[in-house]
GROMACS .gro file of C-alpha atoms in nm:
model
  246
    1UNK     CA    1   0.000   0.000   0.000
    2UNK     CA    2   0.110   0.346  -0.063
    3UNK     CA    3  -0.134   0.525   0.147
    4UNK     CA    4  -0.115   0.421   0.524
    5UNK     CA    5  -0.387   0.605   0.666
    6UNK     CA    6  -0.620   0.980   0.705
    7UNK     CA    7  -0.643   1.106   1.053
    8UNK     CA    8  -0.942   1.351   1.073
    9UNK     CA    9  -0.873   1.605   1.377
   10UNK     CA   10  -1.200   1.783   1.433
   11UNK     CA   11  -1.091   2.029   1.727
   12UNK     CA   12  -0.917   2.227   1.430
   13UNK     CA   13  -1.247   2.245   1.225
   14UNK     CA   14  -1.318   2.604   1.153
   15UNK     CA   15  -1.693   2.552   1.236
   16UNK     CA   16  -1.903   2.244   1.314
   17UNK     CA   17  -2.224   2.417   1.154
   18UNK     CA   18  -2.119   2.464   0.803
   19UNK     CA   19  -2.096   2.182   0.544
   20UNK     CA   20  -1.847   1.969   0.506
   21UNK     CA   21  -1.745   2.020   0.852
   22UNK     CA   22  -2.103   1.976   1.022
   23UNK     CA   23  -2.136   1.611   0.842
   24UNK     CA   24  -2.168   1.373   1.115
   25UNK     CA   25  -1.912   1.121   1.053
   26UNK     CA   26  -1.618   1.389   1.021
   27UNK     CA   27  -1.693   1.476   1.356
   28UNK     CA   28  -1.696   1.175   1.545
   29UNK     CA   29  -1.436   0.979   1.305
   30UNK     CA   30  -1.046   1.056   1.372
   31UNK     CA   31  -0.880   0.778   1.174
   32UNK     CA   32  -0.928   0.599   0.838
   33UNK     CA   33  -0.654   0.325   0.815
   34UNK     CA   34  -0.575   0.135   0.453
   35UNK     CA   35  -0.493  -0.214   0.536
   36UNK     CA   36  -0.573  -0.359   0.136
   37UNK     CA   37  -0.506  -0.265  -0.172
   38UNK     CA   38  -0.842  -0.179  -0.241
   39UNK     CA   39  -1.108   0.013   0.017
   40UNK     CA   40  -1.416   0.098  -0.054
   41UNK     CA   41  -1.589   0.399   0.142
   42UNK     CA   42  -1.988   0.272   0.141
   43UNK     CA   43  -2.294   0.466   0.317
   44UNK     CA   44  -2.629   0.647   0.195
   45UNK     CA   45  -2.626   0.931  -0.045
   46UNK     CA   46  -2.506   1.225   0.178
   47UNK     CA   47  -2.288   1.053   0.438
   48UNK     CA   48  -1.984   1.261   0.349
   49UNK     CA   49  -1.768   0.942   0.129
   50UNK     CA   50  -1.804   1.110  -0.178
   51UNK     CA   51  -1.659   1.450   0.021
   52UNK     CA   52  -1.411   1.252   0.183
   53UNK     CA   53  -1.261   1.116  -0.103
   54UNK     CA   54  -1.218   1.418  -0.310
   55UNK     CA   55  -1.108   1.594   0.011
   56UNK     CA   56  -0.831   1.309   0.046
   57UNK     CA   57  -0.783   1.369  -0.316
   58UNK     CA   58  -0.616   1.742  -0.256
   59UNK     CA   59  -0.419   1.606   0.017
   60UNK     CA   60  -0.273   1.406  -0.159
   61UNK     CA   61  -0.146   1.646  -0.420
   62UNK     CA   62  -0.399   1.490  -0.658
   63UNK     CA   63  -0.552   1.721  -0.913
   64UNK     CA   64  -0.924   1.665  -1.005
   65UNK     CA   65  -0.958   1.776  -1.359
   66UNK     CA   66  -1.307   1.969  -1.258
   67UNK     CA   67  -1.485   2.234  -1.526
   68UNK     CA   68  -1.438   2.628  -1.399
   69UNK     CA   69  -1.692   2.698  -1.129
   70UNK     CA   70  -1.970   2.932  -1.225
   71UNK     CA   71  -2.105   3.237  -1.032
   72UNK     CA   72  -2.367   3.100  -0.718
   73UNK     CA   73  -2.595   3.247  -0.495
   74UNK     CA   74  -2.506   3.181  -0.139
   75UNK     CA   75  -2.147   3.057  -0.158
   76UNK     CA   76  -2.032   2.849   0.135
   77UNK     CA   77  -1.647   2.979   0.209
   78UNK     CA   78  -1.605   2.656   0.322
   79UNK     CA   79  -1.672   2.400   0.092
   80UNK     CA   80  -1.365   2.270  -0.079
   81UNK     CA   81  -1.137   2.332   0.227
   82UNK     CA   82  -1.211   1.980   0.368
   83UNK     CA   83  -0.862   1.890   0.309
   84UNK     CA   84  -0.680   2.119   0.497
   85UNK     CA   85  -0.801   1.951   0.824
   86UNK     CA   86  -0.629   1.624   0.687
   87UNK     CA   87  -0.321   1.461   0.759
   88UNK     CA   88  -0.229   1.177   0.523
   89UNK     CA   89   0.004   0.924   0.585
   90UNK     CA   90   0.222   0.771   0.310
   91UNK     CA   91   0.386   0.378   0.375
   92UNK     CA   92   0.701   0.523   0.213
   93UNK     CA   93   0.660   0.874   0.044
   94UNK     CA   94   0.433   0.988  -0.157
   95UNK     CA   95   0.347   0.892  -0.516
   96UNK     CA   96   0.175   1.004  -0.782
   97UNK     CA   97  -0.211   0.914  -0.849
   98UNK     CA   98  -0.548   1.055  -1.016
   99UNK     CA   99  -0.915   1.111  -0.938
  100UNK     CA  100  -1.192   0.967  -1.110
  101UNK     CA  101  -1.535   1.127  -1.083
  102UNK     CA  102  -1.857   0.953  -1.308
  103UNK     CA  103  -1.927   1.317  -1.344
  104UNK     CA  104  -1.675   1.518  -1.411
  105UNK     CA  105  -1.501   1.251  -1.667
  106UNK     CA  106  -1.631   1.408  -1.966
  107UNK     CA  107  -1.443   1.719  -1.889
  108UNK     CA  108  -1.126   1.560  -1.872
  109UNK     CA  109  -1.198   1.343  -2.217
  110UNK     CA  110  -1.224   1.713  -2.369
  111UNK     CA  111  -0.903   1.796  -2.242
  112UNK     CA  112  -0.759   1.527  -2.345
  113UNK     CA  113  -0.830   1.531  -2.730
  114UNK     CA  114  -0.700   1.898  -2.700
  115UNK     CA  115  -0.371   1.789  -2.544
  116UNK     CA  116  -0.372   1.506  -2.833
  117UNK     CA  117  -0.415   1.778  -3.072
  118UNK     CA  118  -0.065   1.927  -2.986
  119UNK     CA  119   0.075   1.565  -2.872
  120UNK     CA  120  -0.110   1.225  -3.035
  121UNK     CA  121   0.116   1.001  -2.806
  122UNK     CA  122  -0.093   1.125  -2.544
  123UNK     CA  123  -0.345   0.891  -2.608
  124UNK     CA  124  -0.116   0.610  -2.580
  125UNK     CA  125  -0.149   0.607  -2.236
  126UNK     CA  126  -0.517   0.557  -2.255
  127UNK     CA  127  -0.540   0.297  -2.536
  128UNK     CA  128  -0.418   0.495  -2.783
  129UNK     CA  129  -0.777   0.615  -2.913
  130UNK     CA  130  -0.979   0.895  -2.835
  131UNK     CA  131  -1.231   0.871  -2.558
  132UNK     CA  132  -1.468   1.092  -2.661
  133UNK     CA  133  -1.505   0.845  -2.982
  134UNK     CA  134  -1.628   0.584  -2.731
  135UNK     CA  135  -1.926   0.543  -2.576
  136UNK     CA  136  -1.980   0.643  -2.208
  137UNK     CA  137  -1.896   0.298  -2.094
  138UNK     CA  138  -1.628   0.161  -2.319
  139UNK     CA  139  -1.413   0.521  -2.252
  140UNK     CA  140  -1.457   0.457  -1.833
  141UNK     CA  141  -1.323   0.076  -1.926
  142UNK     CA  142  -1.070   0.234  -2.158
  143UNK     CA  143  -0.954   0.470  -1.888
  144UNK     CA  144  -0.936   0.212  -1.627
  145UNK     CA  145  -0.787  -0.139  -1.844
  146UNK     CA  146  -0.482   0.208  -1.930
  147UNK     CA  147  -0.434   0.432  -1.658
  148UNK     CA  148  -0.421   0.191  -1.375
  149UNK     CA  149  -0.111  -0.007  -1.492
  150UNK     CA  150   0.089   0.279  -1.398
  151UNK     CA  151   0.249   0.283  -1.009
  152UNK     CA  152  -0.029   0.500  -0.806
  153UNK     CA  153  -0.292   0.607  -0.579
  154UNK     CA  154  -0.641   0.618  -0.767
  155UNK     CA  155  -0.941   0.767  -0.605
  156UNK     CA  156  -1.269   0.668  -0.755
  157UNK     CA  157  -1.589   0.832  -0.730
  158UNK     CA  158  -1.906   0.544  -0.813
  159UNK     CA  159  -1.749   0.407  -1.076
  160UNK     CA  160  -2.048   0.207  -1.203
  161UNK     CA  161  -2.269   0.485  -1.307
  162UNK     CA  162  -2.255   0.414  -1.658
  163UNK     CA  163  -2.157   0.075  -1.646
  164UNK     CA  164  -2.357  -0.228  -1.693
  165UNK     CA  165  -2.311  -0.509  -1.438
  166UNK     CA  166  -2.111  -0.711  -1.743
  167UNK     CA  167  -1.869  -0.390  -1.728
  168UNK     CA  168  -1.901  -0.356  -1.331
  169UNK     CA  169  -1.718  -0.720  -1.364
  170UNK     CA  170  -1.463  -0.648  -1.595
  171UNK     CA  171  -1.418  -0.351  -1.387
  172UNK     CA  172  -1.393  -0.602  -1.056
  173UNK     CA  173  -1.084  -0.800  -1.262
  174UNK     CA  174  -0.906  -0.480  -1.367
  175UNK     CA  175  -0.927  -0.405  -0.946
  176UNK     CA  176  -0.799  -0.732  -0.860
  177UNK     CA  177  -0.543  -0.804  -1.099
  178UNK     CA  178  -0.362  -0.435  -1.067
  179UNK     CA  179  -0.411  -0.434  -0.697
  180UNK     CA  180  -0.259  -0.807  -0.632
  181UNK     CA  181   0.057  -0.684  -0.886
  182UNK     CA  182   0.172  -0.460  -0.558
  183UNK     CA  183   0.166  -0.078  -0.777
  184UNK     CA  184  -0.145   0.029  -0.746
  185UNK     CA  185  -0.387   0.112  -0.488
  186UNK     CA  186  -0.716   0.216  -0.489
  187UNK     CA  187  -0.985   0.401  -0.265
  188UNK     CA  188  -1.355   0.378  -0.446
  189UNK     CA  189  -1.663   0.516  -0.340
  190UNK     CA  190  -1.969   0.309  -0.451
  191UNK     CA  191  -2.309   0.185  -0.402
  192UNK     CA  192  -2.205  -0.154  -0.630
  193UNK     CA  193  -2.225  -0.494  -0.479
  194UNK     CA  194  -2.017  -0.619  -0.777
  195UNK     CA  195  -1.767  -0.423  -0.704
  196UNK     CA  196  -1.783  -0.434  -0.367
  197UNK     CA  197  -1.730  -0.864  -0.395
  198UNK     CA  198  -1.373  -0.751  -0.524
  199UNK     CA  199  -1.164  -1.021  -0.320
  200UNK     CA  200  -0.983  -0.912   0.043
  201UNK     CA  201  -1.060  -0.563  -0.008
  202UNK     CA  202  -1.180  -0.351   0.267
  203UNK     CA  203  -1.474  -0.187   0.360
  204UNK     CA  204  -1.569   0.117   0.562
  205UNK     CA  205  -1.929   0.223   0.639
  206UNK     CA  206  -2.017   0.571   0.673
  207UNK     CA  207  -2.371   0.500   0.818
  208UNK     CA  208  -2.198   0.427   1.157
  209UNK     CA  209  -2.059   0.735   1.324
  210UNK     CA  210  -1.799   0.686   1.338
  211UNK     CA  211  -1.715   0.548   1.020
  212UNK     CA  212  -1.641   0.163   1.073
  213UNK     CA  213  -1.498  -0.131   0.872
  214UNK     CA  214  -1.773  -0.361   0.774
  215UNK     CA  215  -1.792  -0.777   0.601
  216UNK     CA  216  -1.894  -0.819   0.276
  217UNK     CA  217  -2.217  -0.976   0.353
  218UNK     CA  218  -2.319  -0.714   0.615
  219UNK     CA  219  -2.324  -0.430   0.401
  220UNK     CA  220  -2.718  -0.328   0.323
  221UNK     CA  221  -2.582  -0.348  -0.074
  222UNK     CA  222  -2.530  -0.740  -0.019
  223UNK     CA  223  -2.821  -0.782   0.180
  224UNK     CA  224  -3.092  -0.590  -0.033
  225UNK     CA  225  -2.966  -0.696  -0.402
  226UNK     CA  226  -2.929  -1.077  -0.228
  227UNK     CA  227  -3.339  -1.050  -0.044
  228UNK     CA  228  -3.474  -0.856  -0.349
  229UNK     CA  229  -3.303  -1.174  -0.586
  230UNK     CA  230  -3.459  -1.433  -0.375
  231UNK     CA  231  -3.837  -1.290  -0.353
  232UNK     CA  232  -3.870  -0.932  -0.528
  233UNK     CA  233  -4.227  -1.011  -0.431
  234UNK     CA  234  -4.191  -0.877  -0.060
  235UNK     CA  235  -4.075  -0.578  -0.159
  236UNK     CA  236  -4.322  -0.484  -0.482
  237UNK     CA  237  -4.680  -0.652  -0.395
  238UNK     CA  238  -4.728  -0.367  -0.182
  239UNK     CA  239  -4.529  -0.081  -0.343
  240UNK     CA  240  -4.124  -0.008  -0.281
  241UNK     CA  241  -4.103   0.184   0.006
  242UNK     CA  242  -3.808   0.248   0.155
  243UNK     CA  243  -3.933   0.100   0.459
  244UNK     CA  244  -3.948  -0.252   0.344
  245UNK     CA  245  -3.539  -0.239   0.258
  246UNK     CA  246  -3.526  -0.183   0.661
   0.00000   0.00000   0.00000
């Protein structure tokens, strides 16, 4: 592993009111620790793993290849400054790495053919063809098959967004075969049990405050796919309330 661990330290927080700093789990958590080559941050949509990662992202010197910001009403000075209350800890220095986001990947494709413009071996490194000729799901399994065989850190954001569960799997082998070859490691935020089945990786829950390391076959993602599989009928005789997945 290249990253050891993230120790949060909340008596430095600026404020405990404002977002990101009044999510619960960054004030109750002080330590994520990477014991695989592959972690996956799980939890319902809002319980800071997404903000996490890309806050771990910037500490790490990682740049995420975001679109300018437009003008908004009501800016919060403190959103994006997450990472500054960080400290990372590398297993022996730090090394280089990149960020994926589902929705921010189209931006960087742009870039891309620009740079490939000036530079066509650019695209070597990513299959040597252009990802914006691809469709959404063949230029994510482009990106991934390419960029991961390089040494590296790699945060990704829910991968699977526009991958089909044939794709989640070939994304599962590219995870385990990099990771087990010792030069990559990876930190993935998801809501994919197929991913998620990726073999001795580890888990962290952020629906437990603090955030907690979790089985396989505890996580709500095993258990709801696994009960809905079995007898759908439980859950759609009587409409699909989010009660029923309690």
């Amino acid at each position: 592993m290249h990253l050891k661990s993230v120790i949060l330290d909340p008596s430095r927080y600026p404020t405990q009111d404002c977002y990101p700093f009044s999510v619960p789990v960054f004030q109750h958590t002080r330590n994520i620790t990477f014991a695989s080559p592959v972690t996956f941050f799980i939890g319902e949509n809002g319980s800071g793993k997404s903000t996490l990662l890309e806050a771990m992202s910037r500490a790490c010197g990682i740049h995420i290849w975001r679109e300018p910001e437009r003008t908004r009403v009501n800016q919060n000075p403190y959103e994006g400054k997450f990472h500054h209350f960080l400290t990372v800890q590398w297993t022996d220095g730090k090394v280089p790495g990149s960020f994926f986001g589902s929705g921010i990947f189209r931006h960087f494709t742009q870039l891309l053919d620009e740079w490939a413009a000036a530079d066509p071996g650019q695209l070597m490194y990513y299959g040597g063809k252009s990802l914006i000729t691809q469709s959404h799901g063949e230029s994510f399994l482009s990106f991934f098959r390419n960029r991961y065989r390089i040494k590296g850190l790699y945060l990704l954001d829910e991968p699977e967004t526009a991958l089909s569960p044939r794709s989640q799997l070939a994304l599962l082998e590219i995870l385990t075969e990099t990771s087990e070859a010792g030069y990559a490691q990876f930190v993935i935020a998801t809501h994919s049990p197929i991913l998620l089945a990726c073999p001795n990786a580890s888990i962290y829950s952020f629906d437990y405050n603090p955030a907690k390391p979790v089985r396989y076959e505890d996580t709500e993602h095993y258990r709801i796919y696994r009960e809905f599989m079995e007898d759908r009928s439980k859950y759609l005789k009587n409409g699909a309330g989010t009660d029923k997945f309690k």
